[in-house]
Coordinates of C-alpha atoms and ligand atoms in Angstrom, one line a residue:
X1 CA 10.8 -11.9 -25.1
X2 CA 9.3 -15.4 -25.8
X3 CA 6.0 -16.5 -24.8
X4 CA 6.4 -15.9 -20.7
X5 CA 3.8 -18.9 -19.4
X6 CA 3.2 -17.8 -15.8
X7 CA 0.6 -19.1 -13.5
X8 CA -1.5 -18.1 -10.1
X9 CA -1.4 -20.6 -7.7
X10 CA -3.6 -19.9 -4.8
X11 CA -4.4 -22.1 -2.4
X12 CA -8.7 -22.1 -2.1
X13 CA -8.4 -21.9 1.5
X14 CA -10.4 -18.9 1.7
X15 CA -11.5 -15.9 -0.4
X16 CA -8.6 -14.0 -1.9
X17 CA -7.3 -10.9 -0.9
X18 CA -6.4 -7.3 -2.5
X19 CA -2.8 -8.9 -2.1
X20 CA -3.4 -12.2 -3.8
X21 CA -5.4 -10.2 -6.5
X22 CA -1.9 -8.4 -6.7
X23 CA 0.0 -11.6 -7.5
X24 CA -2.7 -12.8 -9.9
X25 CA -2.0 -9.3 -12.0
X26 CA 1.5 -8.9 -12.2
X27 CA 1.1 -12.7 -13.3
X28 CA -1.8 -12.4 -15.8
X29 CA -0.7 -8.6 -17.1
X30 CA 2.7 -9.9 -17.8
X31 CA 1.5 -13.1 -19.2
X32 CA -0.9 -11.1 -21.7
X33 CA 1.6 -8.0 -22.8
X34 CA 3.9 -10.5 -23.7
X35 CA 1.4 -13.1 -25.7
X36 CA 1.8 -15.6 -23.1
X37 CA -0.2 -18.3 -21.2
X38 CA -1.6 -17.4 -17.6
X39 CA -2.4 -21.1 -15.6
X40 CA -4.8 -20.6 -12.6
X41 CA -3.6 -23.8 -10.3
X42 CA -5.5 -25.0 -7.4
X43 CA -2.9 -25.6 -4.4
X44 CA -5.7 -27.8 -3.1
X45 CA -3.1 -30.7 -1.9
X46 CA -4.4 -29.9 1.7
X47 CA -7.6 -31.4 2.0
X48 CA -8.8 -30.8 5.2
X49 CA -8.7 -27.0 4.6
X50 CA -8.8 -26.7 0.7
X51 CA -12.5 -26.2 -0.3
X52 CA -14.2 -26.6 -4.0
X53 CA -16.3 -23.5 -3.0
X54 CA -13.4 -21.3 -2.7
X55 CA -11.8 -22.5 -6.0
X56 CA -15.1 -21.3 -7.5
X57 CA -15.5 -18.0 -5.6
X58 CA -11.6 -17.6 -6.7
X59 CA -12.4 -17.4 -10.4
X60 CA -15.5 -15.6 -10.4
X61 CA -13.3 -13.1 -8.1
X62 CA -10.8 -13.5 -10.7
X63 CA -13.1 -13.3 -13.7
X64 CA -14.3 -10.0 -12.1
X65 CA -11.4 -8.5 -12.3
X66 CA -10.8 -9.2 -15.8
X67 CA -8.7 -12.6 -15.4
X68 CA -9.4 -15.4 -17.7
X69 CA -7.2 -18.5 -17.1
X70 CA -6.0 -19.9 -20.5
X71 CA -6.0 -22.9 -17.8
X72 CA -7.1 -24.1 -14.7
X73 CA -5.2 -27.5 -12.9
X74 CA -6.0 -29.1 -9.2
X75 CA -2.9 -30.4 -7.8
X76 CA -5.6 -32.7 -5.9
X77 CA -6.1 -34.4 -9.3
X78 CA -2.2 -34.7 -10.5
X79 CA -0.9 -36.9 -7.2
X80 CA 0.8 -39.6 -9.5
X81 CA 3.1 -37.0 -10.9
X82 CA 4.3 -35.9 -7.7
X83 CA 4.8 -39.5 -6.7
X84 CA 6.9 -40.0 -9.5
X85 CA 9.0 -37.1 -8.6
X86 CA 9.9 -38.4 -5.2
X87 CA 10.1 -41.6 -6.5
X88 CA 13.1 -40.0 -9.0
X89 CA 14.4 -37.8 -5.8
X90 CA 14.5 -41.6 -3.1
X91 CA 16.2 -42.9 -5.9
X92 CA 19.0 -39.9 -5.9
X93 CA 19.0 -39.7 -2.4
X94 CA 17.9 -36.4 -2.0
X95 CA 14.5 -37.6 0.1
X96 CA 14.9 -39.4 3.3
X97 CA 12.9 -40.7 6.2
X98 CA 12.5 -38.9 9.5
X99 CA 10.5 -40.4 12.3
X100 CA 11.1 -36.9 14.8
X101 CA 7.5 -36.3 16.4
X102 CA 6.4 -32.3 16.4
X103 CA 7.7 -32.3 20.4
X104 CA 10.7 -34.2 19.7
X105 CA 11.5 -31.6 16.8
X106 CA 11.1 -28.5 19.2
X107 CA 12.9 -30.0 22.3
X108 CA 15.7 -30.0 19.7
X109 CA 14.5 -26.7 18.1
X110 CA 14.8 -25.9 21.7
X111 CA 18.0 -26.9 22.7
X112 CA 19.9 -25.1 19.7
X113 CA 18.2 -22.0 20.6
X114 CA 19.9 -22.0 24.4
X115 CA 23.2 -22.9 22.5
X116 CA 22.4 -19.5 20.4
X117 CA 22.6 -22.1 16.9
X118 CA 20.2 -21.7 13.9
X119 CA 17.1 -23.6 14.2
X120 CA 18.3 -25.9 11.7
X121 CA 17.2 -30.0 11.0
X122 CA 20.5 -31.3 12.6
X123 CA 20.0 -34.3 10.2
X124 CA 20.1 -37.2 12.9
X125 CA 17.7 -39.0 10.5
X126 CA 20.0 -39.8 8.2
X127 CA 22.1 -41.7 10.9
X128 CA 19.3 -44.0 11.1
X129 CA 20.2 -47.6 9.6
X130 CA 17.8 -50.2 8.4
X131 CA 17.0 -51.8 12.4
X132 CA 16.6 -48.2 13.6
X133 CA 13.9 -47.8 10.9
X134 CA 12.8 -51.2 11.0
X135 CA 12.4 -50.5 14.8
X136 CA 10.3 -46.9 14.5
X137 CA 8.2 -48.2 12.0
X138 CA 7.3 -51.5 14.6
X139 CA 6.5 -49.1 17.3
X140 CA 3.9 -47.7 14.6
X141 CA 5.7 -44.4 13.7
X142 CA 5.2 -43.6 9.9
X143 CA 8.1 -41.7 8.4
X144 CA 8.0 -38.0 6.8
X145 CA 10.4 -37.1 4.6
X146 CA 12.8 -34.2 3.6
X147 CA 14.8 -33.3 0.5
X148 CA 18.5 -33.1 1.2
X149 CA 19.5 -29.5 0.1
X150 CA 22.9 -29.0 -1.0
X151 CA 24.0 -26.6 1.8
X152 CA 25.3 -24.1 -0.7
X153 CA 24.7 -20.4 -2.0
X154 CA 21.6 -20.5 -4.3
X155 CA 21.5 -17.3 -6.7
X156 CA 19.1 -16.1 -9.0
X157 CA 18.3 -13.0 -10.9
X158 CA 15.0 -12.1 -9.5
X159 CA 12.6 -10.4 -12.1
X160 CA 12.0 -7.6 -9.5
X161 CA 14.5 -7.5 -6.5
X162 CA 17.6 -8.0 -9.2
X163 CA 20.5 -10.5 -7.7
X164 CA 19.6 -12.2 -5.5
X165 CA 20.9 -15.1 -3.1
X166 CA 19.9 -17.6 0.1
X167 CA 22.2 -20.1 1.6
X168 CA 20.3 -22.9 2.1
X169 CA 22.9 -24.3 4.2
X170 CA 21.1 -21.8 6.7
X171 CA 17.7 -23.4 5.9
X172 CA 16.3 -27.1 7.3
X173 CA 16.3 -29.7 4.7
X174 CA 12.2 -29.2 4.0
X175 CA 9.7 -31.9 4.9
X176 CA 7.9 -32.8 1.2
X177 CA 5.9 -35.6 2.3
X178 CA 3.7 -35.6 5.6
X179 CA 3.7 -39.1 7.9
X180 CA 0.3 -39.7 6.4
X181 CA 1.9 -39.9 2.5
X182 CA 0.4 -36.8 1.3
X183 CA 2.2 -33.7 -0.3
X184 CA 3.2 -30.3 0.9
X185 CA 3.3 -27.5 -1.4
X186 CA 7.0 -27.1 -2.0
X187 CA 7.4 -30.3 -4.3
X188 CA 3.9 -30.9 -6.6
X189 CA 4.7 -26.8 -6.9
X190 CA 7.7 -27.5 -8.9
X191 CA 6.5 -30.9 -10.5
X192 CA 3.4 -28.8 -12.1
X193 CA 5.8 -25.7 -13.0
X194 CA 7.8 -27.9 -14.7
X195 CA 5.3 -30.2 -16.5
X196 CA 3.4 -26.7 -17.4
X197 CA 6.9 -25.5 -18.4
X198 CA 6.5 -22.3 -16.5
X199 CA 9.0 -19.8 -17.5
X200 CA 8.4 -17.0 -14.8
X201 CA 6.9 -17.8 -11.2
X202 CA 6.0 -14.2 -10.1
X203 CA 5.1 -14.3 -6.3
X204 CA 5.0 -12.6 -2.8
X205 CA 8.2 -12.2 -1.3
X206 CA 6.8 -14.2 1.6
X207 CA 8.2 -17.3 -0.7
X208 CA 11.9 -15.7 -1.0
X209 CA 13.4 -18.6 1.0
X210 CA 10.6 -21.1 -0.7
X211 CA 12.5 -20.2 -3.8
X212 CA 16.1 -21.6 -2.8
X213 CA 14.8 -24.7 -1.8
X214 CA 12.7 -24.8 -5.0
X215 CA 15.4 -23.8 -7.1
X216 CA 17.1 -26.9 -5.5
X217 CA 14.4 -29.2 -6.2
X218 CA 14.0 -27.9 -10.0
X219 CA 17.6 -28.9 -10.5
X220 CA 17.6 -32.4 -8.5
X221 CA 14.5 -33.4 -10.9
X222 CA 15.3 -31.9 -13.9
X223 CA 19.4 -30.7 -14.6
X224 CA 20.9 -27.8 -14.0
X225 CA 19.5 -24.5 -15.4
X226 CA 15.9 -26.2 -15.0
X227 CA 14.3 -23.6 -13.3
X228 CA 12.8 -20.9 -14.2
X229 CA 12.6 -17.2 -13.4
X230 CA 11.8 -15.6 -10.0
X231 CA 10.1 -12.0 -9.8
X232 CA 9.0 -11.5 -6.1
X233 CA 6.7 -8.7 -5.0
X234 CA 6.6 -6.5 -2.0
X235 CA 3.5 -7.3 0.4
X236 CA 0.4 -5.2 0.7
X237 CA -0.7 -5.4 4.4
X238 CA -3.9 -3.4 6.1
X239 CA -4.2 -0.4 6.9
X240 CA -2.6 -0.5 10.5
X241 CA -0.1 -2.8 9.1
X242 CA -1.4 -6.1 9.5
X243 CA -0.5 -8.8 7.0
X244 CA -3.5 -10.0 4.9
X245 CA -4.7 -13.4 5.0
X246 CA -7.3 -14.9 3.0
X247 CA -8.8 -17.2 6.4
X248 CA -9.3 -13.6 7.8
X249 CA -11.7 -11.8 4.7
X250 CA -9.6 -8.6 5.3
X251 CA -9.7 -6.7 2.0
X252 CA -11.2 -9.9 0.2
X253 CA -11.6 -9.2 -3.5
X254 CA -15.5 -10.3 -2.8
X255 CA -16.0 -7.9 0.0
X256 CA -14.6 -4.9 -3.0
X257 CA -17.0 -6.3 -5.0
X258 CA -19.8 -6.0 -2.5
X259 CA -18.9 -2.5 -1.9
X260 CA -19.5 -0.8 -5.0
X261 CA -15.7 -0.5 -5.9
X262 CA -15.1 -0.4 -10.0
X263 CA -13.2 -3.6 -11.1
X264 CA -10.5 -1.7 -12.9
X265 CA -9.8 0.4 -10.0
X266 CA -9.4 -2.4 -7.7
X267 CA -7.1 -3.9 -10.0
X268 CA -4.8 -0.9 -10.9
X269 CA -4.8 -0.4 -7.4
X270 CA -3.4 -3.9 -6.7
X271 CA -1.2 -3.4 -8.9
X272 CA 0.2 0.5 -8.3
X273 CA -0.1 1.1 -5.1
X274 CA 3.5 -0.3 -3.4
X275 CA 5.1 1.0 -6.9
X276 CA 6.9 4.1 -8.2
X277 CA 4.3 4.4 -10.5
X278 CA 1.4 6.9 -9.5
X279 CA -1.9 5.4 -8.5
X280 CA -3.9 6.7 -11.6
X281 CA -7.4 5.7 -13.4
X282 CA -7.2 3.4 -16.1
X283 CA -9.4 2.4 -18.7
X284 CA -8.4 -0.9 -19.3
X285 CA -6.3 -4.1 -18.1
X286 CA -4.5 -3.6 -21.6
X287 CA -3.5 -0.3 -20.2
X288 CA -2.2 -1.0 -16.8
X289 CA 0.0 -3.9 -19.0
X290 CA 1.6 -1.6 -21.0
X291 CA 2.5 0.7 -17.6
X292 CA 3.7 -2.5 -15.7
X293 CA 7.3 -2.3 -15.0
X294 CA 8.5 -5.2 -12.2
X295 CA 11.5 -2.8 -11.4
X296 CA 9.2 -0.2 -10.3
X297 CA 7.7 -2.4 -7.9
X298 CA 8.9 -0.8 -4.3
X299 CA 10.9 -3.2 -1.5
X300 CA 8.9 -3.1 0.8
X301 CA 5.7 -3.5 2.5
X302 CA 3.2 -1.1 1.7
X303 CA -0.2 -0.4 3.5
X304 CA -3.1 -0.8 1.6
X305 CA -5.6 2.4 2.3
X306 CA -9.2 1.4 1.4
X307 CA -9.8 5.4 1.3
X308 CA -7.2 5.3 -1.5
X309 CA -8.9 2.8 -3.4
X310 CA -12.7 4.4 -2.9
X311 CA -11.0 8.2 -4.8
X312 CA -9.6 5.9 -7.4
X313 CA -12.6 3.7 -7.9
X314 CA -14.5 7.2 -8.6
X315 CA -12.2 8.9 -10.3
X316 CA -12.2 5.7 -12.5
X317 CA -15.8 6.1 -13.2
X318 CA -15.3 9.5 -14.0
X319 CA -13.6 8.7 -17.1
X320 CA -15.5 5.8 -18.4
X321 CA -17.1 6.4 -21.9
X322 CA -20.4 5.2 -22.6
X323 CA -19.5 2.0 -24.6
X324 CA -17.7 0.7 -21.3
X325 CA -20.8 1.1 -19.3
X326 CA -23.8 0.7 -21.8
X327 CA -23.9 -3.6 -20.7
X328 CA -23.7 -2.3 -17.5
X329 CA -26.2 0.7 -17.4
X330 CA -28.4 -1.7 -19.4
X331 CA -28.4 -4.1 -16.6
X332 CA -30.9 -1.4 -14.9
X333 CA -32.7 -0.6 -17.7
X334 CA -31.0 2.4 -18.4
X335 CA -31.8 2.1 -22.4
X336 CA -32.6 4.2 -25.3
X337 CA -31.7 7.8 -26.6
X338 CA -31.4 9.1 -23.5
X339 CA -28.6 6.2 -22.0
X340 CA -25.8 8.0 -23.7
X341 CA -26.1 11.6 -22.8
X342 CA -27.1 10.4 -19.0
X343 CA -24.0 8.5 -18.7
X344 CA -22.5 11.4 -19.8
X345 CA -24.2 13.8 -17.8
X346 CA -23.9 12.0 -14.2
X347 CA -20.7 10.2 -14.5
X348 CA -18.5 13.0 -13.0
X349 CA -20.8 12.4 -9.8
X350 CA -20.7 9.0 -9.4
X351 CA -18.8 7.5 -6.4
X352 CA -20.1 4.2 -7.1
X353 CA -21.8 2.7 -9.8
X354 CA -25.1 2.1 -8.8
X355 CA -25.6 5.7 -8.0
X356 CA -26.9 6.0 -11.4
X357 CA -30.2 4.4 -10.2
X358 CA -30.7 7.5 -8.2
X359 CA -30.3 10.0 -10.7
X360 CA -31.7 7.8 -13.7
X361 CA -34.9 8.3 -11.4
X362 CA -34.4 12.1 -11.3
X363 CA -34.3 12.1 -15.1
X364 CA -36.9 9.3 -15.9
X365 CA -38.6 8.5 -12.8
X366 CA -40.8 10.5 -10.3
X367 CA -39.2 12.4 -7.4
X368 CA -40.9 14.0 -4.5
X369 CA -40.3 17.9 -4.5
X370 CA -38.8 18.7 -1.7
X371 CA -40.4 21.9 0.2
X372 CA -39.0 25.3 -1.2
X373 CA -38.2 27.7 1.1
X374 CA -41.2 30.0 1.3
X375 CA -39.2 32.6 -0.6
X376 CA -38.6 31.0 -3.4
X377 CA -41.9 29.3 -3.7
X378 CA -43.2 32.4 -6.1
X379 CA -39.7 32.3 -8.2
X380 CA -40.9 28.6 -9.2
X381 CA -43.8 29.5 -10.5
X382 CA -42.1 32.3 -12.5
X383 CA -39.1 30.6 -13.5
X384 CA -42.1 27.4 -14.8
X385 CA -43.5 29.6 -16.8
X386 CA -40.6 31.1 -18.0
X387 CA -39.7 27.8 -19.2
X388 CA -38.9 27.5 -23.2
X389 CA -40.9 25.0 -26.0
X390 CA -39.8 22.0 -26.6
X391 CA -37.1 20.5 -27.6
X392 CA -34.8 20.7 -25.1
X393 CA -31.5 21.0 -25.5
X394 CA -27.7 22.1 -23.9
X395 CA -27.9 25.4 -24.5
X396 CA -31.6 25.5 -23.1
X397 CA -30.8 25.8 -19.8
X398 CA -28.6 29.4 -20.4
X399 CA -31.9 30.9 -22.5
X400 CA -33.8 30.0 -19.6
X401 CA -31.4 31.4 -16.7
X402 CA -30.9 34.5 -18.6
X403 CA -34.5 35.1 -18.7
X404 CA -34.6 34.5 -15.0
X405 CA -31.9 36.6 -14.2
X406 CA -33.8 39.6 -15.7
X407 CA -37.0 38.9 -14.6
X408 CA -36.1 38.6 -11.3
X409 CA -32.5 39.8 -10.3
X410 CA -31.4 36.9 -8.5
X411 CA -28.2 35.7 -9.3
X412 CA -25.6 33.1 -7.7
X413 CA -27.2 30.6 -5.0
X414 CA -30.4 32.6 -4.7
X415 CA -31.1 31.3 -8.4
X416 CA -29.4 28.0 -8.6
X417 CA -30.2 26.4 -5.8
X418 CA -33.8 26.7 -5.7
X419 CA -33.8 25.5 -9.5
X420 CA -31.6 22.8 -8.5
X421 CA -33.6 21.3 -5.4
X422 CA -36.8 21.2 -7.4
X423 CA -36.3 19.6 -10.2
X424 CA -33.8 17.3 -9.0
X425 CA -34.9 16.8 -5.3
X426 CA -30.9 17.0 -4.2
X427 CA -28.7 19.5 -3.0
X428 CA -26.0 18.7 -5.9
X429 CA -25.3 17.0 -8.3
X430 CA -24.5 16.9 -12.0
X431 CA -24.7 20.2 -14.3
X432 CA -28.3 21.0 -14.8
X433 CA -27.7 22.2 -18.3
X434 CA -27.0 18.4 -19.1
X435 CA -29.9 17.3 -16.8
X436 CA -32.6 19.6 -17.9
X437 CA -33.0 18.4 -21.3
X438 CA -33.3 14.9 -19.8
X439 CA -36.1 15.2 -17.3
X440 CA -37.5 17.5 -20.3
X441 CA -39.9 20.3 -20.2
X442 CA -43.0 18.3 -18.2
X443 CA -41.5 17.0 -15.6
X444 CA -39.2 20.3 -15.2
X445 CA -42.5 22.1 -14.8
X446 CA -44.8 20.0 -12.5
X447 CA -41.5 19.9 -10.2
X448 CA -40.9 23.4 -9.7
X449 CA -44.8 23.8 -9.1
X450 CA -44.4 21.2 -6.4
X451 CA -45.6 18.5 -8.4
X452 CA -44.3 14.8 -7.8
X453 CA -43.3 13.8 -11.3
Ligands
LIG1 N1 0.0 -22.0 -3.0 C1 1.1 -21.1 -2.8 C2 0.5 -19.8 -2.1 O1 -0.7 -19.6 -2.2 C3 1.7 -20.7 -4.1 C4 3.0 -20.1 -4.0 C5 3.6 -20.0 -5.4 O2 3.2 -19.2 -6.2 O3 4.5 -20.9 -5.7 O4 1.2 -19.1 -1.5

């Protein structure tokens, strides 16, 4: 395959979604396996709701979950080229003035409806002649303006849904240009994807009929065969079904963050669930590239489960070796000799990362002892002084319990438990053959005295 150059093109209208986080993979992981270039573009042509703080909370959202742009664009900052475009598409006469006012447009939208027609653009603008113009313009209407499709069948081979085909005869020609001059998304879209010679626009299938009119538009500005491929992906909605929206913060990529959730899992989520693939672990975006398969992708909309994603986010943890975590455990001080066996140790217990503050404590910290019951307050004291020299290691822990077992018959939960609750302070938690040569022979004494240590 050559060099795929793909890019994400959200609008920063609001923090982005497990769903836009979705389109930004399939983009980026495609982009990668193949060698390609991933372009992050700022829709931002909207000025009234397109907000520099979003574009930055985008890429650190996007940089969290592994995404580098090779670049980034504003459309805000590339008006001239889209001005040339419609300049090229006036001259064709593919883009005409319309002076219809929103009401005027639904009385019309209106009227077809009680007829039972298609709530198509009837057109009447382009009956207008120079006086009628002339005429609107004096009574201080400003024109928008639409692209004259072709009214015919528009086929491509979509990267994920196969052949596929709209007749934009049943679409209205699409207004590019608002009354007050400036751009929707439809036409700087394909201005920038064909100045960044975009080879593969991979997008939600809420853009399936965007893509006939676009293919239109790639071929009135630049030949036939201009555009490029189409992959469009099945939606991810909420739990109870509810689309996602980024004005709503439902599922944002920020709020994941927030809650603990591992990077990796959020993203093989995003890019699993809704697939035939099975939601699994994975230990690296190179890894969920070399899985991704567009065809696998399913048709339709699939519910995203937070639930889901909190299993795989630990499960993920679960199998993270200690090189993947060390920047990361170092971040709270977890350092030295005893980093690597800890990680090892606690990992399997982990829902969330930062649960290795808690049980870093229990190993390096002091922890209150939590009362014995008064049964076992004796069988402390025994199983302290039963405790071997120093150094500790794995296969302490059995030398000790066998002595234990002998000395004092108890077996099962009458030994472990009571062992467990004092020198960790918790009910359960990782194996305390791992632990024990951790919190080391001191501290494993003075706790199951009672001590806080
Ligand atoms: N700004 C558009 C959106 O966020 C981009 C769609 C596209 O990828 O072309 O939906």
């Amino acid at each position: 395959m050559p060099h795929p150059i793909v890019r994400f093109a959200p609008s920063p209208t609001g923090a982005i979604h497990i769903g836009n986080a979705r389109t930004a993979l399939l983009n980026f992981l495609h982009s990668k396996k193949h060698h390609g270039e991933f372009i992050l573009r700022f829709d931002d042509t909207d000025a009234e709701r397109s907000k520099e703080e979003y574009a930055q909370a985008i890429e650190v959202d996007l940089a969290w979950l592994g995404i580098v742009p090779d670049r980034v664009l504003r459309q805000s900052q590339r008006i001239a080229l889209y001005e040339s475009a419609a300049k090229k598409l006036r001259a064709a006469g593919r883009l005409y003035p319309c002076y219809e006012t929103a009401e005027e447009l639904e009385r019309k939208r209106r009227r077809q409806q009680a007829r039972g027609q298609p709530p198509v653009y009837d057109r009447a603008a382009l009956a207008l002649s120079a006086e009628d113009k002339a005429r609107l313009e004096a009574e201080g209407r400003r024109p928008h303006w639409r692209f004259l499709l072709e009214r015919r069948i528009v086929r491509w081979d979509d990267l994920i849904r196969g052949e596929s085909h709209i007749d934009s005869a049943s679409l209205s020609d699409p207004v590019l240009i608002r009354e007050d001059g400036t751009f929707l998304y439809t036409l700087p879209s394909v201005v920038d994807d064909l100045d960044c010679k975009v080879t593969a626009i991979i997008r939600g299938e809420d853009h399936v009929t965007n893509t006939a009119v676009q293919i239109e538009l790639f071929e009135a500005l630049a030949g036939a065969g201009a555009a490029p491929g189409f992959g469009h992906h099945n939606l991810l909605s909420s739990v109870s079904g509810e689309g996602l929206s980024k004005r709503t913060g439902a599922l944002s990529i920020g709020g994941l963050r927030d809650a603990g959730l591992e990077s990796l899992a959020v993203a093989a989520a995003a890019v699993l669930i809704g697939s035939s693939l099975p939601l699994h672990p994975v230990v690296s975006l190179a890894e969920l590239a070399s899985i991704l398969d567009f065809k696998q992708l399913s048709r339709t909309q699939t519910r995203f489960d937070p639930a889901e994603l909190a299993a795989l986010s630990a499960r993920t943890l679960h199998g993270l070796g200690f090189e993947a975590v060390r920047d990361r455990l170092g971040a709270h001080e977890i350092v030295g000799y005893k980093a690597e066996p800890f990680w090892l140790a606690v990992r399997g217990n982990l829902s969330v990362f930062l649960d290795v503050v808690d049980w870093w404590r229990v190993v390096e910290g002091e922890i209150a002892p939590s009362a014995p019951e008064p049964g076992d307050q004796a069988f402390l004291k025994d199983a302290a002084a039963a405790l071997p020299q120093e150094p500790f290691d794995e296969a302490t822990w059995s030398v000790w319990i066998n002595v234990l077992k002998e000395r004092t018959g108890r077996k099962g939960r009458a030994l472990f438990h009571p062992l467990r609750l004092a020198l960790t302070g918790q009910e359960n938690g990782p194996e305390l053959a791992a632990l024990l040569p951790l919190i080391g022979r001191f501290r494993a004494s003075a706790r199951l005295c009672g001590r806080v240590a």
